[in-house]
Coordinates of C-alpha atoms in Angstrom, one line a residue:
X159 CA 62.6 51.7 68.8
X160 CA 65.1 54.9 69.4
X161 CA 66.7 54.3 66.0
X162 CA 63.8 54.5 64.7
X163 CA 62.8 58.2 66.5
X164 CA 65.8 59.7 65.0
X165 CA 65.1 63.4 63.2
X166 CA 64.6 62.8 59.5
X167 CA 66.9 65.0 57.8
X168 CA 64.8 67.0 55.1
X169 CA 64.9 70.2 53.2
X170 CA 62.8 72.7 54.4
X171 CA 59.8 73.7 52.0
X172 CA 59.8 75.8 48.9
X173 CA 57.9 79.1 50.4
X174 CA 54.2 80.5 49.1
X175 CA 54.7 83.7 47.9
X176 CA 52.9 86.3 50.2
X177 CA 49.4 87.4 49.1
X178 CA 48.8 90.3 51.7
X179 CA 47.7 89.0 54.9
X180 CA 48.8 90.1 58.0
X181 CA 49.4 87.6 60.7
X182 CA 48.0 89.0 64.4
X183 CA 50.3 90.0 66.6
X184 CA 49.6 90.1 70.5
X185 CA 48.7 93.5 70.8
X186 CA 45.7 92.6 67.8
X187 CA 44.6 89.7 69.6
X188 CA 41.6 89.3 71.6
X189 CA 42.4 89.0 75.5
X190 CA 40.2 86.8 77.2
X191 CA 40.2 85.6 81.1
X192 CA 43.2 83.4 82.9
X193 CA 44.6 82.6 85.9
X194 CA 47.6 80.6 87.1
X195 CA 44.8 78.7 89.1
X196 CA 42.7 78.1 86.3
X197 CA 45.9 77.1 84.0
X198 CA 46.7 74.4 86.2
X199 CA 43.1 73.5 86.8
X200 CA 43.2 72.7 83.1
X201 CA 46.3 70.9 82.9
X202 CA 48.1 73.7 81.6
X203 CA 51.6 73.4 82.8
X204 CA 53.7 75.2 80.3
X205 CA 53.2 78.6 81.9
X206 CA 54.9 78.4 85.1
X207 CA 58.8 77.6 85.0
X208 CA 58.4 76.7 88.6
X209 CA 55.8 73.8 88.3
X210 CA 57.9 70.7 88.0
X211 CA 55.3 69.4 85.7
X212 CA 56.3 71.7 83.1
X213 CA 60.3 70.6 82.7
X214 CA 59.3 68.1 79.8
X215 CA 58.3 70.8 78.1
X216 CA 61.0 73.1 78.5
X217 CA 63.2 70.1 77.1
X218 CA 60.9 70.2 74.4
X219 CA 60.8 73.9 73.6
X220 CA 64.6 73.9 74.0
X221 CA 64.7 72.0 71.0
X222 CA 62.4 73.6 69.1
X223 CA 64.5 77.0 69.9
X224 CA 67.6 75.4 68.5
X225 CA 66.3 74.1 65.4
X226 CA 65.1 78.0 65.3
X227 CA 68.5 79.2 65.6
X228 CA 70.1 76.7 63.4
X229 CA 68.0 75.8 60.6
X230 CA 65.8 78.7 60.5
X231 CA 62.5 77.0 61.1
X232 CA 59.5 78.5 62.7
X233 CA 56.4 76.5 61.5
X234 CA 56.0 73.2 63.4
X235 CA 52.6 71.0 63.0
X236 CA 52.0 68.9 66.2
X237 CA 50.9 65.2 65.1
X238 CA 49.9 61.8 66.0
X239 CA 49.1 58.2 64.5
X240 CA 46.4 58.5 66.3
X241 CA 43.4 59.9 67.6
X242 CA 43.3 60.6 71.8
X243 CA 46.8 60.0 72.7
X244 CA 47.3 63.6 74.3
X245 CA 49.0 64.9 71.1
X246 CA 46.4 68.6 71.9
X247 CA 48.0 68.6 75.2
X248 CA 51.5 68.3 74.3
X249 CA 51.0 71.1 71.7
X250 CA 48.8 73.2 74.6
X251 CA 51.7 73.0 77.0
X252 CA 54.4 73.1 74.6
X253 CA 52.9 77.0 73.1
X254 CA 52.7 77.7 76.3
X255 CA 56.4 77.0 77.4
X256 CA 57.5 78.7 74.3
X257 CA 55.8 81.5 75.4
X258 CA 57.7 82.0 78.0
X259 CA 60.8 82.9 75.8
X260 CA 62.0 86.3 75.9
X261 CA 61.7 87.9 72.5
X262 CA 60.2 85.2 70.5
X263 CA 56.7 85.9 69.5
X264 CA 54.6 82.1 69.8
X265 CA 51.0 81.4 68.3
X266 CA 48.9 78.1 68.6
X267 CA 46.9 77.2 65.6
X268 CA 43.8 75.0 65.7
X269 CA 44.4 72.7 62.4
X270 CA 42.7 70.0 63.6
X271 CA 39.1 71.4 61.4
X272 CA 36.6 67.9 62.1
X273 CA 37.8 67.8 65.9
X274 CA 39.5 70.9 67.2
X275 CA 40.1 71.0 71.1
X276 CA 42.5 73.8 71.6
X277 CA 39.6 76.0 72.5
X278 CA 38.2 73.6 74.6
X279 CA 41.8 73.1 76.7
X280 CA 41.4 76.9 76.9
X281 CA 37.7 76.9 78.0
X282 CA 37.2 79.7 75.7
X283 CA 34.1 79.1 73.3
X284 CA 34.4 79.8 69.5
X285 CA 32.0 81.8 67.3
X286 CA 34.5 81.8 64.4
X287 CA 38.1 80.2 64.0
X288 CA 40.2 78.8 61.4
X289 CA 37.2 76.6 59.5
X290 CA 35.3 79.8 59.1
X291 CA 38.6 81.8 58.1
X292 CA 39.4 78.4 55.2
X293 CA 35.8 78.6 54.3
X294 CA 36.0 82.0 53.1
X295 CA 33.1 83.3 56.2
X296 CA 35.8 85.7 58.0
X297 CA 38.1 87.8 56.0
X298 CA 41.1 88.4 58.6
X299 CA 42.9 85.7 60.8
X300 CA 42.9 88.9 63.2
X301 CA 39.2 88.0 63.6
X302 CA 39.5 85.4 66.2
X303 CA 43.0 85.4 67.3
X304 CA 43.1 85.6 70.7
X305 CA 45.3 85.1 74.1
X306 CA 44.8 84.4 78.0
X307 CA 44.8 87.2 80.1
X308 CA 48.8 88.1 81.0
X309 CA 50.5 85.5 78.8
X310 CA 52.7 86.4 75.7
X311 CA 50.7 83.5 73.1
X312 CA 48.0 84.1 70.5
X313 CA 45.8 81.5 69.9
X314 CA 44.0 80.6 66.6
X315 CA 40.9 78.5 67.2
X316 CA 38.9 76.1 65.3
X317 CA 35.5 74.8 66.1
X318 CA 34.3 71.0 66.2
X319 CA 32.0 70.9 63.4
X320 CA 31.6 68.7 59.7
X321 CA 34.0 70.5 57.4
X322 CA 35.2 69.3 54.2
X323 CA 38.8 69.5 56.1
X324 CA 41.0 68.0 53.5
X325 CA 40.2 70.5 50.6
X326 CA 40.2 73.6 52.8
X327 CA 43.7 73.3 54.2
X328 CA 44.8 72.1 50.7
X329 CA 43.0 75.3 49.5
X330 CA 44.5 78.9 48.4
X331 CA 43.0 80.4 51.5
X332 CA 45.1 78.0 53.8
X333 CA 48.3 78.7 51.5
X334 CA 47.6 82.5 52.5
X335 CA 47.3 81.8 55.9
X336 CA 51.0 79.7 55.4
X337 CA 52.1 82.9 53.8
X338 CA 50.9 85.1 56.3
X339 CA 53.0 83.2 58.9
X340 CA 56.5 83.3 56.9
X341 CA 55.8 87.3 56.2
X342 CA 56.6 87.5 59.8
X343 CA 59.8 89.2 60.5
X344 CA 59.4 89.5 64.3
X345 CA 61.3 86.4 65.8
X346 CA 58.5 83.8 66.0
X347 CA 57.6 79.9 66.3
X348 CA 54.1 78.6 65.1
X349 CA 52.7 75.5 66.7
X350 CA 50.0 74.0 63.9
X351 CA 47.7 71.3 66.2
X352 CA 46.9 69.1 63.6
X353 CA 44.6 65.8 62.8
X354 CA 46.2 62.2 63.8
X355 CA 47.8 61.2 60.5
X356 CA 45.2 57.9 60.1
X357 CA 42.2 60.0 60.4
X358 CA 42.3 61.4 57.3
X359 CA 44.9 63.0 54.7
X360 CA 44.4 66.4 56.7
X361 CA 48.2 66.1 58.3
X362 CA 49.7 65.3 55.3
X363 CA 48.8 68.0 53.4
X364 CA 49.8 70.4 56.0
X365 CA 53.0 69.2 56.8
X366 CA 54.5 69.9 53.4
X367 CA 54.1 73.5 54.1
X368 CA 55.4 73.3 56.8
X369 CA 59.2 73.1 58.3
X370 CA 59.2 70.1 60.4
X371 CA 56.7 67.8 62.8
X372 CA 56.8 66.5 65.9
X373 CA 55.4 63.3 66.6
X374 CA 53.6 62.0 69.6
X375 CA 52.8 58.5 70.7
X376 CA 51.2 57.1 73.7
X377 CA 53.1 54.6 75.6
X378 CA 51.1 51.6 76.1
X379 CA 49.0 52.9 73.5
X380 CA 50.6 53.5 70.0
X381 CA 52.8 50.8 68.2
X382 CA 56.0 50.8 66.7
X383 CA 54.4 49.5 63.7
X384 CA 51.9 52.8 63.8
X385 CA 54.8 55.3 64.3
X386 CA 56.8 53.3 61.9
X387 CA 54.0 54.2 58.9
X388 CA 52.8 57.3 60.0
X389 CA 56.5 58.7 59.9
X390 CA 56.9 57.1 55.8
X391 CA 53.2 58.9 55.6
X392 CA 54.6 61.8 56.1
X393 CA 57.9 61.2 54.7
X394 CA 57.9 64.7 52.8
X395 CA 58.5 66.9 56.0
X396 CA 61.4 66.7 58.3
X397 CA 60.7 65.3 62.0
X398 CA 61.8 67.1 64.6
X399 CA 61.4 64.9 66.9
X400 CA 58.8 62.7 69.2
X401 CA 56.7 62.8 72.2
X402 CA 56.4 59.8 74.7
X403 CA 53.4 61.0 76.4
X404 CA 51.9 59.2 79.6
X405 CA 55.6 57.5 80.3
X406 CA 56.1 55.7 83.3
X407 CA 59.3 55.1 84.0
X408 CA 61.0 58.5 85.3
X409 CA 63.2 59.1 82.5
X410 CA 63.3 62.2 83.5
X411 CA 63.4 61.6 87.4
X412 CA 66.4 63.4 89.5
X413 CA 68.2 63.5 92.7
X414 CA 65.2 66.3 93.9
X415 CA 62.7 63.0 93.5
X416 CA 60.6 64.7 90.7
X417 CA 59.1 61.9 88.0
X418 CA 57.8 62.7 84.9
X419 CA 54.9 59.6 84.7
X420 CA 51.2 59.7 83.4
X421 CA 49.6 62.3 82.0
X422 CA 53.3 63.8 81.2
X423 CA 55.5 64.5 77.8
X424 CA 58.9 62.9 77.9
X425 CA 61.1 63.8 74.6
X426 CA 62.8 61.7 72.6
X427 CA 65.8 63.0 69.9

């Protein structure tokens, strides 16, 4: 099964031109109420270095970084074959962890428009978000962007709610939010949560704006036939890599005793 995780090498995508939206930075963001308590109350690991629980992720965001560095990409979509295999947590704790980098400016956007749960990891409710923004209801992406109290991420919500999803994210509105991102010149890395790749033809539409996905499967759960077609599905973006979420078998287990087992992301080149 590793041979078939390898990275897919692919070009990176021909860029939108820039139509005049300005992506929110920190300072413009929304601050709304966090803890350390409360982060790890909601299974938020990313955040604290310290918490053992959280060293997948660094693997993880390591990764990312040196893709960054090497290939120049920023825009990453977060996907799955399918539905409720932790792919919102992975994504969740892997902003987080790449928040933590010094100098790099990291934002989590909501893309998953039918079934968004980003909020919902956050506990932070949503009167307007990215469906609202694609619909053409709120003007500015600065309208909802928002991050936890004493933590260097902006967050981009979405509500749950019947959307016509495939058209708005293949729509002009979602190419200037693309746009938006690239016209960025502080360092940066964008995490796009998106829809598990079966549900519907949300994720592969996104992905080809985009510079690369990362893939995550459930062990026990997802099949090698599953990953297998969801990876030719979206055989027009590059893989970065893939997730191995509730692994049980300490991959990742040293001479400290520390095992990485359910409810965990273990990363696979």
């Amino acid at each position: 099964m590793t041979d078939m995780l390898k990275a897919i090498p692919m070009t990176k995508p021909e860029i939108a031109p820039f139509t005049g939206e300005t992506f929110p930075v920190l300072e413009q963001s929304a601050e709304f109420a966090w803890s350390s308590a409360e982060s790890k109350q909601r299974g938020i690991y990313g955040f604290d270095s310290r918490d053992v629980r959280s060293r997948p992720f660094n693997m993880l965001r390591s990764r990312l970084l040196k893709l960054h560095r090497h290939k120049g990409w920023r825009l990453f979509g977060i996907v799955s074959a399918t539905p409720a295999v932790g792919k919102s947590f992975c994504a969740t704790n892997l902003a987080a962890a790449l928040s933590r980098t010094p100098g790099l400016d990291t934002y989590l956007v909501d893309l998953d428009l039918r079934r968004g749960s980003i909020a919902h990891n956050f506990g932070i409710p949503v009167e307007r978000g990215m469906r609202d923004y694609l619909e053409g209801e709120v003007d500015s992406l600065g309208a909802f962007a928002c991050h936890p109290q004493g933590e260097r991420l902006v967050v981009l919500p979405t509500d749950r709610a019947p959307a016509h999803s495939a058209e708005l994210l293949a729509s002009s509105r979602m190419e200037r939010a693309i746009a938006s991102m690239r016209a960025v010149t502080a360092p940066s890395i964008f995490l796009c949560d998106l829809p598990p790749v079966f549900a519907n033809d949300d994720a592969t539409i996104v992905t080809t704006k985009l510079d690369a996905f990362i893939m995550v499967v459930e062990e026990g759960r997802t099949t090698k036939k599953q990953v297998k077609d969801a990876l030719h599905v979206l055989d027009q973006a590059p893989c970065a890599g893939v997730v191995l979420n509730r692994f049980d078998g300490g991959l990742l287990a040293d001479s400290y005793g520390y095992g990485y087992g359910a409810g965990y992301a273990d990363y696979y080149k």
